[in-house]
Coordinates of C-alpha atoms in Angstrom, one line a residue:
V1 CA 0.2 24.8 14.7
Q2 CA 2.9 22.1 14.2
D3 CA 0.8 19.5 16.0
T4 CA -2.2 20.3 13.7
K5 CA 0.1 19.9 10.7
D6 CA 1.5 16.6 12.0
N7 CA -2.0 15.3 12.7
A8 CA -3.2 16.3 9.2
E9 CA -0.2 14.5 7.6
A10 CA -1.0 11.4 9.7
V11 CA -4.6 11.4 8.5
R12 CA -3.5 11.8 4.9
G13 CA -1.1 8.8 5.3
G14 CA -4.0 6.8 6.8
L15 CA -6.2 7.7 3.9
E16 CA -3.6 6.5 1.4
T17 CA -3.3 3.2 3.3
L18 CA -7.1 2.8 3.3
D19 CA -7.4 3.7 -0.4
V20 CA -4.7 1.2 -1.4
K21 CA -6.0 -1.6 0.8
T22 CA -9.6 -1.1 -0.3
A23 CA -8.6 -1.2 -4.0
I24 CA -6.6 -4.4 -3.5
I25 CA -9.5 -6.1 -1.7
A26 CA -11.9 -5.0 -4.4
D27 CA -9.7 -6.7 -7.1
K28 CA -11.1 -10.2 -7.0
T29 CA -8.0 -11.5 -8.9
I30 CA -5.8 -10.9 -5.8
D31 CA -5.9 -13.1 -2.7
S32 CA -5.7 -10.1 -0.4
G33 CA -6.1 -11.8 3.0
A34 CA -2.4 -11.8 3.8
I35 CA -1.5 -8.4 2.4
D36 CA -0.6 -5.5 4.8
V37 CA -0.4 -1.9 3.6
D38 CA 1.6 0.6 5.5
T39 CA 2.0 4.3 4.6
Y40 CA 4.9 6.5 5.7
Q41 CA 3.6 10.0 5.1
D42 CA 6.9 11.7 6.1
K43 CA 8.8 9.7 3.4
K44 CA 5.9 9.5 0.9
V45 CA 6.3 5.7 0.8
V46 CA 3.6 2.9 0.7
V47 CA 4.9 -0.5 1.7
L48 CA 3.2 -3.8 0.7
R49 CA 4.0 -6.7 3.0
G50 CA 2.7 -10.2 3.3
T51 CA 2.2 -13.2 1.0
V52 CA 0.4 -13.9 -2.3
P53 CA 0.2 -17.2 -4.2
T54 CA 1.6 -16.0 -7.6
E55 CA 4.0 -13.5 -9.1
A56 CA 1.1 -12.1 -11.2
Q57 CA -0.8 -11.2 -8.0
K58 CA 2.3 -9.5 -6.5
Q59 CA 2.7 -7.4 -9.6
K60 CA -1.1 -6.6 -9.7
A61 CA -1.0 -5.4 -6.1
E62 CA 1.9 -3.1 -6.8
Q63 CA 0.1 -1.7 -9.9
I64 CA -3.0 -1.0 -7.8
A65 CA -0.9 0.7 -5.1
R66 CA 0.7 2.9 -7.7
E67 CA -2.7 3.9 -9.2
N68 CA -4.1 4.7 -5.7
A69 CA -1.2 6.4 -4.0
T70 CA -0.2 9.0 -6.6
G71 CA 3.0 10.8 -5.6
Y72 CA 4.1 8.0 -3.3
T73 CA 7.0 5.5 -3.8
I74 CA 5.8 1.9 -3.6
E75 CA 7.9 -0.7 -1.9
N76 CA 6.6 -4.1 -2.8
R77 CA 7.8 -6.5 -0.2
L78 CA 5.2 -9.2 -0.9
V79 CA 6.5 -12.7 -0.9
V80 CA 5.2 -15.3 -3.5
S81 CA 4.2 -18.4 -1.6
P82 CA 2.2 -20.9 -3.6
N83 CA -0.4 -22.7 -1.5

C-alpha cells in the first residue's frame, strides 16, 4: 500500500511540473527555452531554474508557477542574463 501511495505522490508531482511548464511555454511574453521546472512532492516545492533575459520575465514565470501549483512553495532560482 505504501508503494502505491508513493507512486501516486510521484505522479502528482509530475503533473504539477507539467502544468507549470506548459503554462510558462504558453505565455508568449516569456522566453521559456532555458527554464527548467522541478517539483518536490514530498516538500510541496516547485523550483524554477535556468535563465531569462529580463527581470520582468523572471517575475512572470514565478507568478505563473504560483497560479498553476496551488498549495506549493515556489523557489524562483531563475537568473537574469540579457542576450
